[in-house]
């Protein structure tokens, strides 16, 4: 993978590139992703093929993949005294479940699908954080509500606070919906009566009917 694609997020955080350039580089990474050949077996082993075998790139180590068109990137493998890795001399390789397990995620980082899920989940997390930090309720960020020493004790008390916040959240949701044909128990927000729009504009600007 070319270095600019590897450093896409780093360059974005350093303000060397704009957001659209970052999106384009993230999208270009898909040409270098190993593609699954078949589903994982019972132990989690999976057969995968390199981007050149998957018709996503061209590689000089596999001459049969060359000349497929200028729309496919040309891989420039670095020389290695130990020889080429198995993926460069075989059509497929078997990847064990522990290979890259700590970095694996179901959606490709930065892709359109990843952004939709990530920002929706992040908004939910930030929302519940603000809900639990309510100074009139759990006051989650206030250490004074957990006056006890020890990580284990702090963790236990924090779990109780989060459980109470979740219960309060569920109760608020249940009160806002109609169950069994009954009306919601929580009163809807009442709006103050506002003056007609014409009272806020110069005379004659809006014709009163």
PDB file of N, CA and C in Angstrom, residues 8 10 16 18 25 29 69 87 107 115 134 149 152 194 201:
ATOM      1  N   UNK A   8      -3.129   8.381   5.788  1.00  0.00           N
ATOM      2  CA  UNK A   8      -4.308   9.215   5.498  1.00  0.00           C
ATOM      3  C   UNK A   8      -4.841   9.882   6.763  1.00  0.00           C
ATOM      4  N   UNK A  10      -3.346  10.154   9.712  1.00  0.00           N
ATOM      5  CA  UNK A  10      -2.305  10.965  10.325  1.00  0.00           C
ATOM      6  C   UNK A  10      -2.212  12.336   9.643  1.00  0.00           C
ATOM      7  N   UNK A  16      -2.756  18.300   7.045  1.00  0.00           N
ATOM      8  CA  UNK A  16      -2.024  18.343   5.790  1.00  0.00           C
ATOM      9  C   UNK A  16      -2.940  18.106   4.594  1.00  0.00           C
ATOM     10  N   UNK A  18      -7.375  17.764   3.425  1.00  0.00           N
ATOM     11  CA  UNK A  18      -8.736  18.089   3.843  1.00  0.00           C
ATOM     12  C   UNK A  18      -9.561  16.810   3.980  1.00  0.00           C
ATOM     13  N   UNK A  25      -8.664   8.820  -0.068  1.00  0.00           N
ATOM     14  CA  UNK A  25      -7.579   7.901   0.255  1.00  0.00           C
ATOM     15  C   UNK A  25      -8.091   6.657   0.978  1.00  0.00           C
ATOM     16  N   UNK A  29      -7.936   2.593  -0.341  1.00  0.00           N
ATOM     17  CA  UNK A  29      -7.364   1.473   0.406  1.00  0.00           C
ATOM     18  C   UNK A  29      -8.033   0.148   0.059  1.00  0.00           C
ATOM     19  N   UNK A  69      -5.586  -3.281 -16.915  1.00  0.00           N
ATOM     20  CA  UNK A  69      -6.146  -1.947 -17.095  1.00  0.00           C
ATOM     21  C   UNK A  69      -5.507  -0.942 -16.166  1.00  0.00           C
ATOM     22  N   UNK A  87       1.656 -15.349   0.351  1.00  0.00           N
ATOM     23  CA  UNK A  87       0.548 -14.780  -0.408  1.00  0.00           C
ATOM     24  C   UNK A  87       0.982 -14.304  -1.788  1.00  0.00           C
ATOM     25  N   UNK A 107     -16.368  -3.692   9.734  1.00  0.00           N
ATOM     26  CA  UNK A 107     -16.462  -2.678   8.698  1.00  0.00           C
ATOM     27  C   UNK A 107     -15.101  -2.048   8.470  1.00  0.00           C
ATOM     28  N   UNK A 115     -18.541   5.009   8.673  1.00  0.00           N
ATOM     29  CA  UNK A 115     -18.872   6.347   9.152  1.00  0.00           C
ATOM     30  C   UNK A 115     -20.328   6.429   9.615  1.00  0.00           C
ATOM     31  N   UNK A 134     -25.831  14.193  34.733  1.00  0.00           N
ATOM     32  CA  UNK A 134     -26.777  15.182  35.234  1.00  0.00           C
ATOM     33  C   UNK A 134     -26.481  15.470  36.704  1.00  0.00           C
ATOM     34  N   UNK A 149     -12.005   4.188  48.543  1.00  0.00           N
ATOM     35  CA  UNK A 149     -10.727   3.931  47.917  1.00  0.00           C
ATOM     36  C   UNK A 149     -10.707   2.550  47.247  1.00  0.00           C
ATOM     37  N   UNK A 152     -11.406  -1.525  42.559  1.00  0.00           N
ATOM     38  CA  UNK A 152     -12.531  -2.468  42.561  1.00  0.00           C
ATOM     39  C   UNK A 152     -13.781  -1.821  43.146  1.00  0.00           C
ATOM     40  N   UNK A 194     -46.968  32.290  21.098  1.00  0.00           N
ATOM     41  CA  UNK A 194     -46.151  33.328  20.484  1.00  0.00           C
ATOM     42  C   UNK A 194     -47.041  34.338  19.771  1.00  0.00           C
ATOM     43  N   UNK A 201     -42.431  42.555  12.680  1.00  0.00           N
ATOM     44  CA  UNK A 201     -41.943  43.141  11.435  1.00  0.00           C
ATOM     45  C   UNK A 201     -42.409  44.580  11.322  1.00  0.00           C
TER      46      UNK A 201
END
